[in-house]
Amino acid sequence: SQQGEEDPQALSIQEGENATMNCSYKTSINNLQWYRQNSGRGLVHLILIRSNEREKHSGRLRVTLDTSKKSSSLLITASRAADTASYFCATDAESGGSTLGRLYFGRGTQLTVWP
Amino acid sequence: SAVISQKPSRDICQRGTSLTIQCQVDSQVTMMFWYRQQPGQSLTLIATANQGSEATYESGFVIDKFPISRPNLTFSTLTVSNMSPEDSSIYLCSVELEKLFFGSGTQLSVL
């Protein structure tokens, strides 16, 4: 399976601290994406990083990708209580240079930010 | 971006009954995807729904259990048939516009 695996499974920090979540995957990809899910509801796309990119920023989010290690990390800086959610990485399936239009999700990291 | 309306948002159903989940998108999209998220688990793709053709199901999912309709480019339904408690999950529809946009999900509990 190409499923991504996040670690840690759960992370609990204080407001203002940084939160780092990691994701590993198994096969070649075209891109890797991070999603956020509040209280078991719909997912919200956070950021996409392509296989030829090593780092990407979006506001307080910083994503890195190491294709040699088949791993990615999501850093949330200066965390807020409102960042409390589950965070998932998702990878596509590289096939003949085109994606299959479907994503493979990890189990997620539950982040709790205490005020 | 895409705005996806999914309903119902939650339901509690009796064993043996069926539930149809609707998904409406504010723009025309070629493919729509249906995912299941079992309690504490990751999302698993059930099927891909293309307008004008039968849905393509992933391994472990069959049309008799999860029939899908895709009558036009903005709408799709997923039916969970002959439900059992093991079907209790969150069901999410999504569309791909470079990245996936998700509906708000349907939280299904089967008694």
XYZ file of C-alpha atoms in Angstrom:
226
model
C 0.000 0.000 0.000
C 1.115 3.536 -0.606
C -0.538 4.866 2.502
C 1.237 7.647 4.302
C 1.944 7.233 7.980
C 2.072 10.191 10.306
C 3.858 10.451 13.566
C 3.290 11.209 16.296
C -0.270 9.936 16.521
C -1.012 12.611 19.083
C 0.731 15.845 20.003
C -0.130 18.171 22.852
C 1.519 21.596 23.163
C 0.996 25.047 24.646
C -0.052 28.073 22.627
C 2.913 29.805 21.100
C 4.968 26.647 20.735
C 5.782 25.083 17.389
C 4.223 21.807 16.314
C 6.015 19.376 14.043
C 4.330 16.406 12.440
C 6.003 13.843 10.220
C 4.776 11.671 7.397
C 6.371 8.716 5.672
C 5.221 6.976 2.530
C 6.236 3.947 0.539
C 6.386 4.526 -3.203
C 7.167 7.229 -5.721
C 4.809 10.163 -5.802
C 4.007 13.205 -7.901
C 3.003 15.305 -4.939
C 2.222 15.180 -1.240
C -0.510 17.137 0.445
C -1.412 18.021 4.003
C -5.004 18.308 5.183
C -6.644 19.369 8.379
C -9.814 17.924 9.870
C -11.789 19.502 12.688
C -13.812 17.209 14.932
C -14.324 14.442 12.389
C -15.808 16.701 9.742
C -14.715 17.497 6.196
C -11.062 17.934 5.397
C -9.520 21.243 4.482
C -6.554 21.371 2.154
C -3.546 23.114 3.692
C -0.655 22.803 1.319
C 0.642 20.787 -1.631
C 4.300 20.105 -2.282
C 5.480 18.586 -5.529
C 8.084 15.867 -5.771
C 10.633 18.300 -7.231
C 10.212 20.740 -4.349
C 12.010 20.494 -1.025
C 10.292 23.133 1.058
C 7.171 25.224 0.896
C 5.676 27.904 3.103
C 2.149 29.125 3.605
C 1.564 31.565 6.436
C 2.538 29.803 9.665
C 2.905 26.483 7.858
C 6.169 25.083 6.599
C 6.322 21.793 4.744
C 9.431 19.895 3.770
C 9.755 16.919 1.475
C 12.637 14.464 1.274
C 11.956 12.079 -1.581
C 15.122 10.095 -0.878
C 13.764 9.237 2.563
C 10.155 9.205 1.396
C 9.186 11.536 4.187
C 7.631 14.928 4.775
C 7.165 17.191 7.749
C 4.590 19.828 8.595
C 5.642 22.598 10.953
C 3.090 24.948 12.471
C 4.802 27.893 14.074
C 3.460 29.971 16.953
C 0.547 27.600 17.427
C -2.889 28.748 18.559
C -5.724 26.959 20.304
C -7.637 27.182 17.022
C -5.000 24.936 15.417
C -6.371 22.033 17.441
C -7.380 19.445 14.837
C -6.281 16.253 13.139
C -3.676 16.634 10.438
C -3.314 14.155 7.578
C -0.763 13.726 4.878
C -1.910 12.322 1.565
C 0.004 11.097 -1.431
C -1.020 10.493 -4.988
C -0.023 7.454 -6.996
C 2.587 8.022 -9.658
C 1.726 5.976 -12.702
C 3.247 6.613 -16.094
C 3.749 10.233 -15.159
C 0.072 10.956 -14.513
C -1.845 10.798 -11.300
C -4.728 8.454 -10.871
C -6.811 11.223 -9.372
C -6.992 9.541 -6.013
C -5.146 10.098 -2.769
C -3.855 7.781 -0.077
C -4.199 9.119 3.440
C -2.329 8.363 6.623
C -4.028 7.871 9.988
C -3.343 11.430 11.019
C -1.835 13.299 13.941
C -4.213 14.669 16.550
C -2.843 18.044 17.602
C -4.089 19.684 20.775
C -2.987 23.219 21.530
C -3.679 24.362 25.083
C -4.349 28.047 25.734
C -11.792 26.419 -5.411
C -15.006 24.466 -5.015
C -17.887 24.610 -2.583
C -19.361 21.217 -1.828
C -22.664 20.707 -0.063
C -23.121 17.288 1.457
C -26.185 16.000 3.216
C -27.282 14.677 5.561
C -24.589 15.816 7.957
C -25.389 12.957 10.286
C -27.870 10.148 10.668
C -28.640 7.267 12.952
C -29.994 4.247 11.124
C -31.282 0.812 11.910
C -29.499 -2.328 10.817
C -30.677 -3.584 7.433
C -31.823 -0.221 6.119
C -30.179 1.959 3.458
C -29.079 5.575 3.456
C -28.424 7.789 0.457
C -25.907 10.600 0.824
C -26.030 13.528 -1.574
C -23.198 15.712 -2.756
C -23.659 18.940 -4.721
C -20.760 20.922 -6.179
C -20.907 24.566 -7.223
C -18.982 23.922 -10.427
C -18.807 21.249 -13.073
C -16.248 18.563 -12.345
C -15.346 15.442 -14.262
C -14.625 13.158 -11.346
C -16.080 12.961 -7.891
C -14.693 10.742 -5.173
C -16.345 9.042 -2.232
C -14.269 8.305 0.873
C -14.983 6.497 4.113
C -13.347 7.296 7.424
C -13.935 4.657 10.062
C -13.610 5.747 13.698
C -10.033 6.716 14.476
C -8.842 5.686 11.043
C -7.581 7.351 7.916
C -9.678 8.049 4.861
C -10.181 5.198 2.418
C -11.337 5.731 -1.125
C -14.552 3.845 -1.884
C -15.028 4.725 -5.523
C -14.532 7.274 -8.258
C -17.674 8.562 -9.948
C -17.483 9.818 -13.516
C -20.454 11.401 -15.190
C -21.903 9.202 -17.905
C -20.247 5.970 -16.856
C -20.335 3.486 -14.034
C -18.354 4.251 -10.937
C -14.981 2.617 -10.442
C -14.727 0.839 -7.102
C -11.619 0.244 -5.041
C -10.652 -3.146 -3.745
C -12.965 -4.221 -0.954
C -15.923 -2.128 -2.095
C -18.698 -3.348 -4.385
C -21.515 -1.704 -6.255
C -24.237 -3.750 -4.563
C -23.201 -2.420 -1.172
C -22.337 1.157 -2.226
C -24.312 2.057 -5.361
C -23.353 5.460 -6.753
C -25.176 7.767 -9.096
C -23.645 10.569 -11.125
C -26.453 12.087 -13.195
C -24.603 15.284 -14.105
C -21.333 17.136 -13.620
C -22.332 18.790 -10.349
C -24.094 16.067 -8.403
C -23.544 12.568 -7.042
C -25.095 10.219 -4.531
C -23.689 7.336 -2.521
C -26.015 4.776 -0.999
C -24.939 2.610 1.894
C -27.122 -0.475 1.509
C -28.275 -3.097 3.985
C -26.379 -1.383 6.746
C -24.698 -3.056 9.680
C -22.925 -1.500 12.683
C -19.613 -1.977 10.834
C -20.774 0.668 8.362
C -20.719 3.330 11.082
C -18.270 5.863 9.675
C -17.906 9.309 8.275
C -18.551 9.361 4.542
C -17.059 12.198 2.525
C -17.405 13.254 -1.060
C -14.649 15.178 -2.761
C -13.727 16.722 -6.068
C -10.346 17.303 -7.589
C -9.324 20.726 -8.861
C -5.578 20.170 -8.627
C -6.148 19.457 -4.964
C -9.037 17.711 -3.306
C -11.928 19.684 -1.905
C -14.106 17.834 0.550
C -17.690 18.056 1.591
C -18.391 18.458 5.301
C -19.003 14.734 5.676
C -21.884 12.530 6.762
C -21.502 10.938 10.168
C -23.395 7.656 10.044
C -24.204 5.551 13.082
C -25.842 2.170 12.573
C -27.580 0.582 15.518
